[in-house]
mmCIF file with all atom_site columns, C-alpha atoms in Angstrom:
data_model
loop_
_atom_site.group_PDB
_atom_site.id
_atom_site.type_symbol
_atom_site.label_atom_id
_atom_site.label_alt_id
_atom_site.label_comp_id
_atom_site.label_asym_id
_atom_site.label_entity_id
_atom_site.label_seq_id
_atom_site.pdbx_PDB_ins_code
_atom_site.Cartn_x
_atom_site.Cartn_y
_atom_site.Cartn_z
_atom_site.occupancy
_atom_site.B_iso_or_equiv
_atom_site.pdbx_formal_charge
_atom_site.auth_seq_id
_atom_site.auth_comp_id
_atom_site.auth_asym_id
_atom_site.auth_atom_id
_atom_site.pdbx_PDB_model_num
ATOM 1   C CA . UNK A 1 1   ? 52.608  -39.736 -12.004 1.00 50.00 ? 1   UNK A CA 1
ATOM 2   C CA . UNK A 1 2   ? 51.543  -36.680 -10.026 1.00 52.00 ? 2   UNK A CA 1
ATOM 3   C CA . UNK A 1 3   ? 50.089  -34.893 -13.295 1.00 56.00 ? 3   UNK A CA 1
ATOM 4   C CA . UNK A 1 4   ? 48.501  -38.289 -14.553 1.00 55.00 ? 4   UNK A CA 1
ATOM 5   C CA . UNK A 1 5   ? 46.707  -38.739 -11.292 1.00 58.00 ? 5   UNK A CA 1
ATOM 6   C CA . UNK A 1 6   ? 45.112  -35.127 -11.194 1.00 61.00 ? 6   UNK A CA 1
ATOM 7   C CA . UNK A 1 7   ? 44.346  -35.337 -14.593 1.00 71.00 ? 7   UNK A CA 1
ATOM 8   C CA . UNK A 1 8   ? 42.293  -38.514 -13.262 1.00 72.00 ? 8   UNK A CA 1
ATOM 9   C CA . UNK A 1 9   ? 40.632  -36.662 -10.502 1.00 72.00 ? 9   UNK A CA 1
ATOM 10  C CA . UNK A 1 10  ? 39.104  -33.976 -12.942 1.00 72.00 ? 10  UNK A CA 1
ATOM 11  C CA . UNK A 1 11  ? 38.169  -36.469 -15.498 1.00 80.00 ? 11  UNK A CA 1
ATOM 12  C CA . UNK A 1 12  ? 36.093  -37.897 -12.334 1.00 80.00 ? 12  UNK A CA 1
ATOM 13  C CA . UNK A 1 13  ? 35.077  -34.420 -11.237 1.00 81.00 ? 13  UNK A CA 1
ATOM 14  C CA . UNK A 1 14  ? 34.128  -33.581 -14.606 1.00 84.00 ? 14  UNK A CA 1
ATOM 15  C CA . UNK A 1 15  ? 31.561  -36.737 -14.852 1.00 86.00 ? 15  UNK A CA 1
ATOM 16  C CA . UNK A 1 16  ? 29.997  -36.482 -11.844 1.00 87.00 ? 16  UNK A CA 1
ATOM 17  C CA . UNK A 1 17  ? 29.446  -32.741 -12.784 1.00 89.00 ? 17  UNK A CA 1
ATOM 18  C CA . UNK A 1 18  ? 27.684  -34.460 -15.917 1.00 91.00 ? 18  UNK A CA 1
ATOM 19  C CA . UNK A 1 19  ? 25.592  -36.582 -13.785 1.00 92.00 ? 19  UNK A CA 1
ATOM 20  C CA . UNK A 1 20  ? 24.340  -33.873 -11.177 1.00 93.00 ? 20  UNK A CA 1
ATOM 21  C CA . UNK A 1 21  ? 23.317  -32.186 -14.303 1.00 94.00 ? 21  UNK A CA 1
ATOM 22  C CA . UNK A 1 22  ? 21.602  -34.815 -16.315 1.00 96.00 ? 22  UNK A CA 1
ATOM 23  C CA . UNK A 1 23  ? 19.666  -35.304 -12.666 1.00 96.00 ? 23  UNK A CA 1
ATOM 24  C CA . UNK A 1 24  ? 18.526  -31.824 -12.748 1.00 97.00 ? 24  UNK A CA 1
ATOM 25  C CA . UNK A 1 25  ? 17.264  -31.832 -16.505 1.00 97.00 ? 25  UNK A CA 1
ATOM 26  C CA . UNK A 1 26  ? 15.426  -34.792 -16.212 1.00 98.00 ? 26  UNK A CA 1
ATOM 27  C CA . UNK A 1 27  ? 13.795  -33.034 -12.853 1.00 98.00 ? 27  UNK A CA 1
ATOM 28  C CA . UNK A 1 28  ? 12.755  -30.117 -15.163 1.00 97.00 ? 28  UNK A CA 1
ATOM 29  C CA . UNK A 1 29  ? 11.623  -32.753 -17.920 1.00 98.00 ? 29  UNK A CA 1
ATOM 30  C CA . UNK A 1 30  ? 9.537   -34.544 -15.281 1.00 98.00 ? 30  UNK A CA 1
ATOM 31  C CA . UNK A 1 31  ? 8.068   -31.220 -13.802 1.00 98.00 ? 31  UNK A CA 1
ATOM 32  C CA . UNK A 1 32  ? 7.066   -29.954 -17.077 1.00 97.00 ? 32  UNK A CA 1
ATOM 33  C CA . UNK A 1 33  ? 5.614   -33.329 -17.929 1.00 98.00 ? 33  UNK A CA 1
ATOM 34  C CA . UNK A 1 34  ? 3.596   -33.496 -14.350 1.00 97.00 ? 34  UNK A CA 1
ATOM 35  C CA . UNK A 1 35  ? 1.940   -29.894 -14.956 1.00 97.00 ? 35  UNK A CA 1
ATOM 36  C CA . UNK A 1 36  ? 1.089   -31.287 -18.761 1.00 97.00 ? 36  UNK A CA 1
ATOM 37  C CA . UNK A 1 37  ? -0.718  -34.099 -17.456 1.00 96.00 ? 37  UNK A CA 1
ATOM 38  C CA . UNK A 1 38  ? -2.409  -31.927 -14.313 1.00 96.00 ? 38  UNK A CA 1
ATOM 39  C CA . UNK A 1 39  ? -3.815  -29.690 -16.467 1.00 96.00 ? 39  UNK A CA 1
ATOM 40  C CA . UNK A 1 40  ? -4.879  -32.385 -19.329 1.00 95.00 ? 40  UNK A CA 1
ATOM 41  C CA . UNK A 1 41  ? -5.783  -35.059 -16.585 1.00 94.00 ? 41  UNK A CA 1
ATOM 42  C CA . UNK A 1 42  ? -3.687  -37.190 -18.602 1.00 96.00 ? 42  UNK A CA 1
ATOM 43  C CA . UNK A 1 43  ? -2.761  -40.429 -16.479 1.00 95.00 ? 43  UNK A CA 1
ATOM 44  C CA . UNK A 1 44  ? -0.365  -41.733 -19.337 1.00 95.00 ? 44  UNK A CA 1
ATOM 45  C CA . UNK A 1 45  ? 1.872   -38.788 -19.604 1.00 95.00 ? 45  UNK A CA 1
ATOM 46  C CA . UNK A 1 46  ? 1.461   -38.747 -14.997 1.00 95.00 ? 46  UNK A CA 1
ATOM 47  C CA . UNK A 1 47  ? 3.111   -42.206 -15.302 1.00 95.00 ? 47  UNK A CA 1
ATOM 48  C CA . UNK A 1 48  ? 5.988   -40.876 -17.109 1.00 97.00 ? 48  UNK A CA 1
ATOM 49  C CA . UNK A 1 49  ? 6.777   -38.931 -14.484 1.00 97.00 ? 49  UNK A CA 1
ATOM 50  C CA . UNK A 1 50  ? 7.457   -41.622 -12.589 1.00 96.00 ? 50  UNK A CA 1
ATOM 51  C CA . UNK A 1 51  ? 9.629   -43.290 -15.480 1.00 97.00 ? 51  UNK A CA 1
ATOM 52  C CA . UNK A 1 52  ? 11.208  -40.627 -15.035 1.00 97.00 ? 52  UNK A CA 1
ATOM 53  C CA . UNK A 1 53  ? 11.585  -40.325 -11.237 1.00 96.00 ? 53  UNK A CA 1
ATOM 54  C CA . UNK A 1 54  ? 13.053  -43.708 -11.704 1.00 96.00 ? 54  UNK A CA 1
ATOM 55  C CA . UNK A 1 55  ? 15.704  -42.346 -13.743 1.00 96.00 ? 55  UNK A CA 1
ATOM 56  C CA . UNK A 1 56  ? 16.693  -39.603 -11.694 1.00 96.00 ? 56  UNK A CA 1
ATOM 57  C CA . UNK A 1 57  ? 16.827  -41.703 -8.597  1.00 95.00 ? 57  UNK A CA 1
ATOM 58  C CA . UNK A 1 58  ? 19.038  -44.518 -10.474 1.00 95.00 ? 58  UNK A CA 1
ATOM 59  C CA . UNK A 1 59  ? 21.758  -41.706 -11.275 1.00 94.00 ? 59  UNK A CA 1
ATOM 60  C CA . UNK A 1 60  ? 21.387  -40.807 -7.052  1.00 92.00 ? 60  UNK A CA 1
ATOM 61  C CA . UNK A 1 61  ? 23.669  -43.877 -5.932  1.00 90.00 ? 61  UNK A CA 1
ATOM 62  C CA . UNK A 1 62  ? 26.325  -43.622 -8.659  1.00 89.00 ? 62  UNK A CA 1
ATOM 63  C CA . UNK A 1 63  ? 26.790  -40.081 -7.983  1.00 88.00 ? 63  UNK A CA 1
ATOM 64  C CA . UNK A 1 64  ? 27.034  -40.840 -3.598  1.00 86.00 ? 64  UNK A CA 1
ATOM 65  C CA . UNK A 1 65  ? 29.416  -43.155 -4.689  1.00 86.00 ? 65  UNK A CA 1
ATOM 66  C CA . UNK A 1 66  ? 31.827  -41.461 -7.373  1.00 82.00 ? 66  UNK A CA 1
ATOM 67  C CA . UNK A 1 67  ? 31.755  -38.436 -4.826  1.00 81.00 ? 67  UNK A CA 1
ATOM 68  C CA . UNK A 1 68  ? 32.848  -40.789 -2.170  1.00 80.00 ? 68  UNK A CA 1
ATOM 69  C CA . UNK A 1 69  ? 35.422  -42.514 -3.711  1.00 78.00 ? 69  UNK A CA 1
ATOM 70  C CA . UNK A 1 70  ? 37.158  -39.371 -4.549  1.00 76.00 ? 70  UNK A CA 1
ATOM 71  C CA . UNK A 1 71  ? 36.967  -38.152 -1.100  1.00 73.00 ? 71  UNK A CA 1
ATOM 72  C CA . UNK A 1 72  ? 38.577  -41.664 0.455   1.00 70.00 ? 72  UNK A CA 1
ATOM 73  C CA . UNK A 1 73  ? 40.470  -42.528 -2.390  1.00 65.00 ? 73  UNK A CA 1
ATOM 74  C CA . UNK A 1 74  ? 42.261  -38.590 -3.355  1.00 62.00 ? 74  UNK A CA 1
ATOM 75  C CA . UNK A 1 75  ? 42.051  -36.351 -0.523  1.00 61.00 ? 75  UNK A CA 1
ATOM 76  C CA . UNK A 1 76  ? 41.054  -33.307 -2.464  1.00 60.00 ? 76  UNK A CA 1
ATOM 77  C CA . UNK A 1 77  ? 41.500  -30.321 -0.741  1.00 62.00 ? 77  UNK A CA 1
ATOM 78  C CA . UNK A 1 78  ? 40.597  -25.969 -1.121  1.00 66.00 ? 78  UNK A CA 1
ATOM 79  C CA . UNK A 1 79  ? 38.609  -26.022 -4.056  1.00 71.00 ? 79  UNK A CA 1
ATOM 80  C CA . UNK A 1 80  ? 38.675  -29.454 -4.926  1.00 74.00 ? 80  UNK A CA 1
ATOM 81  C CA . UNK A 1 81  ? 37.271  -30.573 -1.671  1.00 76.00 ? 81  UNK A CA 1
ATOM 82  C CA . UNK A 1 82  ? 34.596  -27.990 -2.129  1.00 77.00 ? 82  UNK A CA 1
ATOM 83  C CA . UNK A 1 83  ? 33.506  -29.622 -5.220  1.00 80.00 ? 83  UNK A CA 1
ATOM 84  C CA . UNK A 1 84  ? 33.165  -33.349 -3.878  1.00 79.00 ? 84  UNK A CA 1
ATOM 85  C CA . UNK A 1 85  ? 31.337  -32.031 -0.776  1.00 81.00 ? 85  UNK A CA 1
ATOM 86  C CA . UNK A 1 86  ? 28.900  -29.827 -2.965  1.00 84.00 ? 86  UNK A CA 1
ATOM 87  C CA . UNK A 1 87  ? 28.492  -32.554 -4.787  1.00 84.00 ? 87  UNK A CA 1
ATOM 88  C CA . UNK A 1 88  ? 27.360  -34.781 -2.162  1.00 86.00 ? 88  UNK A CA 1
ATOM 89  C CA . UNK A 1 89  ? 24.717  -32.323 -1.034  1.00 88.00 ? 89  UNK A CA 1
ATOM 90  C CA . UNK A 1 90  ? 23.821  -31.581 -4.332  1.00 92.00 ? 90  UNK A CA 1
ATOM 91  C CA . UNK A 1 91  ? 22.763  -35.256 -4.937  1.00 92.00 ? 91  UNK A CA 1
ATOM 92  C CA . UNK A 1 92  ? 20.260  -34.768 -1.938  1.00 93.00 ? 92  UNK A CA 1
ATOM 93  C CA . UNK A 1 93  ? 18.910  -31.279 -3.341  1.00 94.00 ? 93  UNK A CA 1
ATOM 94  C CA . UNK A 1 94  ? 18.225  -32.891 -6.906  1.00 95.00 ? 94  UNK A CA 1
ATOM 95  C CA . UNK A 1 95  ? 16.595  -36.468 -5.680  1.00 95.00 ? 95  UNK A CA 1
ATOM 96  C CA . UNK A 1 96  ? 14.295  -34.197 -3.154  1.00 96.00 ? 96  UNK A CA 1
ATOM 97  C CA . UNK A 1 97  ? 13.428  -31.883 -6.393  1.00 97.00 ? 97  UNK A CA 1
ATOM 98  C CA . UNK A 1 98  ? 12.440  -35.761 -8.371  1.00 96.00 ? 98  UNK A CA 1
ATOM 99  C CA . UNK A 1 99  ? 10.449  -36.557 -5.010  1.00 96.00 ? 99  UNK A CA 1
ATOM 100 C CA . UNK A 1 100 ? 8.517   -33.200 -5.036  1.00 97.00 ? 100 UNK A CA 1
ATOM 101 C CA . UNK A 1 101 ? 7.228   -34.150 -8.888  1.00 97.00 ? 101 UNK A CA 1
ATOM 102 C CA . UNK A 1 102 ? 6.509   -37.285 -8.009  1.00 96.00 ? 102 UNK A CA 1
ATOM 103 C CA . UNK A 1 103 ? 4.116   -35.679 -5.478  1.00 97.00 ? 103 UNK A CA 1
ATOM 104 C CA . UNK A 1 104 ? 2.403   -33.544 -8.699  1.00 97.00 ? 104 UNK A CA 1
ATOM 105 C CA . UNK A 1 105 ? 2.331   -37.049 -10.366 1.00 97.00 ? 105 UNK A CA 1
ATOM 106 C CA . UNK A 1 106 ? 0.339   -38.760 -7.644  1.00 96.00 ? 106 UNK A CA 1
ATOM 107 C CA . UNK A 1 107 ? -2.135  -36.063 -6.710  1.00 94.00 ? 107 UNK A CA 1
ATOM 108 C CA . UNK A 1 108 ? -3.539  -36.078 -10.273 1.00 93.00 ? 108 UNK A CA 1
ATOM 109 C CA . UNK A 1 109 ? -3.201  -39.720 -10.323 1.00 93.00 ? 109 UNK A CA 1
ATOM 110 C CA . UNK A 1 110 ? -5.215  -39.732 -7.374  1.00 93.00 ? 110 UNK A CA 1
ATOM 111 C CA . UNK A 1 111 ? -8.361  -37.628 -8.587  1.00 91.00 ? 111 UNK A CA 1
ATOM 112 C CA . UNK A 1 112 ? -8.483  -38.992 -11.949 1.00 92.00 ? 112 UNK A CA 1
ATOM 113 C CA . UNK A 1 113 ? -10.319 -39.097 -14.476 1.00 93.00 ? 113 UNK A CA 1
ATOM 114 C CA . UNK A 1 114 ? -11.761 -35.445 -12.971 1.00 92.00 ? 114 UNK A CA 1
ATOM 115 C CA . UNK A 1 115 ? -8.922  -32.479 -13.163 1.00 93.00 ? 115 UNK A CA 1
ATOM 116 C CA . UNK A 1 116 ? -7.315  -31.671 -9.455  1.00 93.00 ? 116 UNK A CA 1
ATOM 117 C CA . UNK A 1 117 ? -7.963  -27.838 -9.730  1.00 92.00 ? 117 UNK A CA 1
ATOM 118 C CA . UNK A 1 118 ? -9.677  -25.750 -12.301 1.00 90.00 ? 118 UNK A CA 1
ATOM 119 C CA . UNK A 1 119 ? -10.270 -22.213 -13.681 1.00 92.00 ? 119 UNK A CA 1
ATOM 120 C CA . UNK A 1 120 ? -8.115  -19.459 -12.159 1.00 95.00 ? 120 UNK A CA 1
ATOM 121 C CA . UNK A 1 121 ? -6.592  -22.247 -9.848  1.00 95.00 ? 121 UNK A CA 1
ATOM 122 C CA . UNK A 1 122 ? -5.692  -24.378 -12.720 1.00 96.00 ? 122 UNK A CA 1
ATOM 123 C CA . UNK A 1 123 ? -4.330  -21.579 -14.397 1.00 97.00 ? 123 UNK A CA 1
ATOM 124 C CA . UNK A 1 124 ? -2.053  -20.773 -11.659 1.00 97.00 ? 124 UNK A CA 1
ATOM 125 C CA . UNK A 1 125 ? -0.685  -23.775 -11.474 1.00 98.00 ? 125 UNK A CA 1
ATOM 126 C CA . UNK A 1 126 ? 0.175   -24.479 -14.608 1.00 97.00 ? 126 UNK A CA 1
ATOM 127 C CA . UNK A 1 127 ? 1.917   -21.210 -14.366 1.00 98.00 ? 127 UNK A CA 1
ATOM 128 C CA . UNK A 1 128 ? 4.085   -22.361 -11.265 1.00 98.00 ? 128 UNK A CA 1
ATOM 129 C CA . UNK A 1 129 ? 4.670   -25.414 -13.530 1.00 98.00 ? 129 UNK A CA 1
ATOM 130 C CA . UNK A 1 130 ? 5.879   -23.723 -16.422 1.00 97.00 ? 130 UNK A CA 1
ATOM 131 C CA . UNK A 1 131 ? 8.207   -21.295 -14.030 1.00 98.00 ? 131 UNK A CA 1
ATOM 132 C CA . UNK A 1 132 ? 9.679   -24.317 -12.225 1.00 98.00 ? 132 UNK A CA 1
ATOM 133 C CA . UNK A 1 133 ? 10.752  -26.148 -15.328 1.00 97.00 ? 133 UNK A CA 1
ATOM 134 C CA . UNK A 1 134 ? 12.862  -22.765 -16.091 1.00 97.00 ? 134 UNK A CA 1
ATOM 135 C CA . UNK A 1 135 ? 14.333  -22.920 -12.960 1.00 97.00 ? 135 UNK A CA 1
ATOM 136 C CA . UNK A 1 136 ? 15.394  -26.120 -13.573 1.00 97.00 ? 136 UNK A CA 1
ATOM 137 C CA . UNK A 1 137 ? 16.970  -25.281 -16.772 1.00 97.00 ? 137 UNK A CA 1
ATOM 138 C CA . UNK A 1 138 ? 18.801  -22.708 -15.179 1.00 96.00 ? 138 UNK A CA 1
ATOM 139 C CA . UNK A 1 139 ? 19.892  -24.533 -12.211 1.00 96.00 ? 139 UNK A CA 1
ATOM 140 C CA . UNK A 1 140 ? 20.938  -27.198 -15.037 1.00 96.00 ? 140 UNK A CA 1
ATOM 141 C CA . UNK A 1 141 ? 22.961  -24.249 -16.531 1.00 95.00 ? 141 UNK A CA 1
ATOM 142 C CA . UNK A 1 142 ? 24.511  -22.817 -13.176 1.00 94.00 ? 142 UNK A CA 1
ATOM 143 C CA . UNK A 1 143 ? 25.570  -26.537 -13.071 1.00 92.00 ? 143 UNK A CA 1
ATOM 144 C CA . UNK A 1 144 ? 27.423  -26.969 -15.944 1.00 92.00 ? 144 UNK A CA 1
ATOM 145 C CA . UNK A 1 145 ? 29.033  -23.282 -16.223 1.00 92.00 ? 145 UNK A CA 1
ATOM 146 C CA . UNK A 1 146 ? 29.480  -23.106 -12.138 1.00 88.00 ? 146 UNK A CA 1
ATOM 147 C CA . UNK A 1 147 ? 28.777  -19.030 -13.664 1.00 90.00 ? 147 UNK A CA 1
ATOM 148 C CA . UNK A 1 148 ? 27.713  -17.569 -9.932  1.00 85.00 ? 148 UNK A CA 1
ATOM 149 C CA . UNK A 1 149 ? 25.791  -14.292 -12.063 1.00 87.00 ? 149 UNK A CA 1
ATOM 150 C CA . UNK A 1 150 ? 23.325  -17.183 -13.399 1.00 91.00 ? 150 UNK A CA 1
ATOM 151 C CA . UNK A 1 151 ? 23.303  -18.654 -10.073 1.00 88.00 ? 151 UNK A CA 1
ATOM 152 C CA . UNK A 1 152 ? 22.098  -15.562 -8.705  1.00 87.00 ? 152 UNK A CA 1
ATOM 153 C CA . UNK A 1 153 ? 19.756  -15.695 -10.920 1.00 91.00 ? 153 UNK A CA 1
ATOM 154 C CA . UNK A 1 154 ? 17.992  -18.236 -9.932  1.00 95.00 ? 154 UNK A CA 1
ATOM 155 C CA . UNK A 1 155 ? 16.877  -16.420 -6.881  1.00 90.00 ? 155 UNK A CA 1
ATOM 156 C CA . UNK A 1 156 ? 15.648  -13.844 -8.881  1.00 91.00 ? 156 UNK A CA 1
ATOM 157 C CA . UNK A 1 157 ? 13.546  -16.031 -10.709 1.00 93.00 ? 157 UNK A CA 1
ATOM 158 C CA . UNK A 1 158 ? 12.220  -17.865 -7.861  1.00 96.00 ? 158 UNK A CA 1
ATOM 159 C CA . UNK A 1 159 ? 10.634  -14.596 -6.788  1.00 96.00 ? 159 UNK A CA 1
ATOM 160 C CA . UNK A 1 160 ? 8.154   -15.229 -9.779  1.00 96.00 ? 160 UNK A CA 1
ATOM 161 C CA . UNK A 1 161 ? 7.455   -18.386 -8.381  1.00 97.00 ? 161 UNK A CA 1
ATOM 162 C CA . UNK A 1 162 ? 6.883   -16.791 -5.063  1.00 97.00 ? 162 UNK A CA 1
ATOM 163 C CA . UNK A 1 163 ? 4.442   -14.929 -5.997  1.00 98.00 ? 163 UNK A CA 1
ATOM 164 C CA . UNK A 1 164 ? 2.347   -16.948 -8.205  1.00 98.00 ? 164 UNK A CA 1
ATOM 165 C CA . UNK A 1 165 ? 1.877   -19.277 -4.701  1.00 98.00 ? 165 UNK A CA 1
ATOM 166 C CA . UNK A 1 166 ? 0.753   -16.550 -3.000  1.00 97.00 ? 166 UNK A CA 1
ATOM 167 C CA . UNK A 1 167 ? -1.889  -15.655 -5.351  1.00 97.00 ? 167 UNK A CA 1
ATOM 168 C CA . UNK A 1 168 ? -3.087  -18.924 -5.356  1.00 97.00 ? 168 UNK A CA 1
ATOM 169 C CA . UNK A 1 169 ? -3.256  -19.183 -1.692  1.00 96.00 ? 169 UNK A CA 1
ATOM 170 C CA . UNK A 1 170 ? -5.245  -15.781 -1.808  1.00 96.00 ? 170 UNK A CA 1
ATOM 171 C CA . UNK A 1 171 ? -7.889  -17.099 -3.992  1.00 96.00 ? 171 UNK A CA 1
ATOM 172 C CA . UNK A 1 172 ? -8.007  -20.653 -2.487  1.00 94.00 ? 172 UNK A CA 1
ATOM 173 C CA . UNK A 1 173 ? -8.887  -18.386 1.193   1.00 92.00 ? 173 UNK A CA 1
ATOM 174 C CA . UNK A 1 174 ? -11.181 -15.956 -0.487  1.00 92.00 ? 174 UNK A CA 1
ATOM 175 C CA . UNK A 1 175 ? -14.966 -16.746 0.942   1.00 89.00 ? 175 UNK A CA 1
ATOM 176 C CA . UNK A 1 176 ? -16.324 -16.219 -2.673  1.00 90.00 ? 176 UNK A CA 1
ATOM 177 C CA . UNK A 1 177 ? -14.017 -19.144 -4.260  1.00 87.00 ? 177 UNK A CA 1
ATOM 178 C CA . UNK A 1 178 ? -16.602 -21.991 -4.530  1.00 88.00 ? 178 UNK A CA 1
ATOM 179 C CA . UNK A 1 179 ? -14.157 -24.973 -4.696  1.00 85.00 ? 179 UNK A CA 1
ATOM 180 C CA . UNK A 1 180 ? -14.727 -27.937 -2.172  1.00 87.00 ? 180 UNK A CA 1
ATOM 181 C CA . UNK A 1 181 ? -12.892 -29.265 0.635   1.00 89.00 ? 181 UNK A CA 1
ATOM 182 C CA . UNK A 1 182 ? -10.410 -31.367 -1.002  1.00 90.00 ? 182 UNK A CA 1
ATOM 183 C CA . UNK A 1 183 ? -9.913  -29.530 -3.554  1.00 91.00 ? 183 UNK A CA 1
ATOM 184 C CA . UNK A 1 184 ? -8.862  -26.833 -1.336  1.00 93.00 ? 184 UNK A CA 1
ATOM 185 C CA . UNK A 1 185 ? -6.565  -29.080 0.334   1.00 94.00 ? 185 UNK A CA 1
ATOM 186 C CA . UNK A 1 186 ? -5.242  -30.364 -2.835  1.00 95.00 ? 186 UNK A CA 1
ATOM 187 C CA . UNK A 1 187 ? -4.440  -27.132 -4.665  1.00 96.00 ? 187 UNK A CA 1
ATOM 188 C CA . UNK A 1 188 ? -2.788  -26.237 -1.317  1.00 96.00 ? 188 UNK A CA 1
ATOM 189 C CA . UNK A 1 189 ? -0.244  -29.623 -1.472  1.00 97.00 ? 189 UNK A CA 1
ATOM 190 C CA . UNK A 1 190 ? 0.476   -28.923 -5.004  1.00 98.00 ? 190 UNK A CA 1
ATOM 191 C CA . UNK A 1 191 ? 1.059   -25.269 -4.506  1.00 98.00 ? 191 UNK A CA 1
ATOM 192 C CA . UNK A 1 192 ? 3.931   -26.414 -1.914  1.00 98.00 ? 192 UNK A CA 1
ATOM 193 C CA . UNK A 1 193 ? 5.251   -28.856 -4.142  1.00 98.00 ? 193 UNK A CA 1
ATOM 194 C CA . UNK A 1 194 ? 5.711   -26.412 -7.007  1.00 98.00 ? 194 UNK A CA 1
ATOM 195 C CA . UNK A 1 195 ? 7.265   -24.007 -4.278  1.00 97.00 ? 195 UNK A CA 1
ATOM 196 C CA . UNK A 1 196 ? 9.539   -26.203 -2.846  1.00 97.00 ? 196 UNK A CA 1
ATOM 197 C CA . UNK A 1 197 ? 11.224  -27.165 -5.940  1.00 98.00 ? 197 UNK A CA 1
ATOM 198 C CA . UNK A 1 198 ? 11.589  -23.671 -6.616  1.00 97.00 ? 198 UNK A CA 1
ATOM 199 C CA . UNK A 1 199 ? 13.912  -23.534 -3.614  1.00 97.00 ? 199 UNK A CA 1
ATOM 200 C CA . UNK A 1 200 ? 15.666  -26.367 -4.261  1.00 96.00 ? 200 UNK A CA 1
ATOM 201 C CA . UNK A 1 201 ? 16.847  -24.810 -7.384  1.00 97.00 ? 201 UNK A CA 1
ATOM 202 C CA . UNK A 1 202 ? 17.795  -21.616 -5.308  1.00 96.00 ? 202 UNK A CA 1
ATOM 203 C CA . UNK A 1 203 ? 19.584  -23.844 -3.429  1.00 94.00 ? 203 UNK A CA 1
ATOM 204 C CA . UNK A 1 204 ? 21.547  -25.548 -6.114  1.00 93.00 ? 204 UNK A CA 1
ATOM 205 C CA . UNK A 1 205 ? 22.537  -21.913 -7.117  1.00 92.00 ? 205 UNK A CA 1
ATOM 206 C CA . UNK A 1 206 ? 24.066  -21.310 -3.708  1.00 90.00 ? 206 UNK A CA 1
ATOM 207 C CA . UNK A 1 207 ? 25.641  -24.157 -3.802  1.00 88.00 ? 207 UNK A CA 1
ATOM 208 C CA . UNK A 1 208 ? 27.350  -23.260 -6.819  1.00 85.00 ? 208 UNK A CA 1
ATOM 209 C CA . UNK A 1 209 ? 28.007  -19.922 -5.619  1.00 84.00 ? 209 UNK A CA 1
ATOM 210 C CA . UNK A 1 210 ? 29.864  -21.588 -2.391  1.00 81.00 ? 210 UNK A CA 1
ATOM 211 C CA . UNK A 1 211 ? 31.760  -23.786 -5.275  1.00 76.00 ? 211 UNK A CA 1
ATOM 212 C CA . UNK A 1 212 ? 32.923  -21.062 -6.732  1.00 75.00 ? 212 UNK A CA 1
ATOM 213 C CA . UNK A 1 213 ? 33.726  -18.084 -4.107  1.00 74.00 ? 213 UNK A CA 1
ATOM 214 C CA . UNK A 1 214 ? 34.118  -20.329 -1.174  1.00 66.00 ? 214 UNK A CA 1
ATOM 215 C CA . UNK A 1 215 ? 31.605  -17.866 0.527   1.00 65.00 ? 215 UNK A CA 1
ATOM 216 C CA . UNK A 1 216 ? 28.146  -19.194 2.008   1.00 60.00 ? 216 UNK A CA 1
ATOM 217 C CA . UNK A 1 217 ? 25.105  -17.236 1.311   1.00 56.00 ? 217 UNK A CA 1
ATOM 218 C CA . UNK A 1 218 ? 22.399  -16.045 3.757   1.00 54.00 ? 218 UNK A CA 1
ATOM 219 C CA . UNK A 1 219 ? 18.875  -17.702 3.117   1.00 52.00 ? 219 UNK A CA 1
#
């Protein structure tokens, strides 16, 4: 009975692992997808980002609940316990990363038909766009491995993604850039939302990493 009922709890485990994961691919889907239509000012392929939005935040209350249930329902405890919880948080981390593409969605949705940035600005972004949707494959990885090297890596990688906000900051403040008002203020949003997800991904690598070794990381 004993051996049938923690067989039970891992099969459970085991999908909601499968769910956090499917959450995070379809977040680097939809990111890749909202950069796509940014740069093409492509309003069809923006409102499949929110299709897909949808779909991540549809997988949100099934995962709250499964990771409930096996807290009230199994008392898990050491590592166990340290799944269920990360889990919970996780669920947060991954809808926020949906919500921050959503964002990308609406901004080009917003200034349409006419593109939200251009030239070097453009070009950054796209760049940030292209760097977060790795992220999110790798934070998809990290996921399904729980391997805390690849986790690590993530941080690494974010560093790109760092950077590449910084430079477009730079030029956005630079008296010769010849961009207007809003569009300064727009490249500036998007820049953050491109960012942010970044660190979400970092921090579904920690997470992992606090899965796995039981030890928090520093910021």
């Amino acid at each position: 009975m004993m051996m049938h009922m923690r067989m039970k709890f891992h099969e459970q485990l085991d999908a909601l692992t499968d769910r956090l994961a499917l959450m995070c691919r379809l977040a680097g889907e939809a990111i890749e997808t909202a950069t796509d239509a940014l740069v093409n000012a492509d309003l069809p392929m923006a409102e499949r980002v929110f299709d897909l939005n949808e779909r991540i935040e549809e997988l949100r209350g099934p995962c709250e609940e499964q990771a409930m249930a096996l807290l009230a329902l199994q008392a898990p405890v050491a590592r166990d316990l340290r799944q269920v919880v990360t889990g919970v948080h996780l669920v947060t981390d991954l809808s926020r990363m949906g919500g921050l593409v959503q964002h990308v969605a609406e901004s080009m949705r917003r200034r349409h038909p006419e593109h939200v940035a251009s030239g070097e600005a453009e070009e950054l972004l796209s760049r940030m766009g292209r760097v977060a949707a790795e992220l999110a494959g790798l934070a998809e990885r990290v996921l399904r491995t729980h391997d805390p090297e690849l986790a690590a890596e993530i941080g690494r990688r974010d560093d790109e993604l760092d950077d590449l906000h910084r430079r477009l900051l730079t030029l956005i403040q630079d008296p010769s850039w010849i961009g207007s008002i809003p569009a300064a203020v727009d490249i500036t949003l998007l820049g953050r939302f491109y960012e942010r997800f970044g660190d979400h991904t970092v921090v579904v690598g920690r997470r992992v990493i606090f899965l796995v070794t039981g030890e928090q990381l520093n910021p």
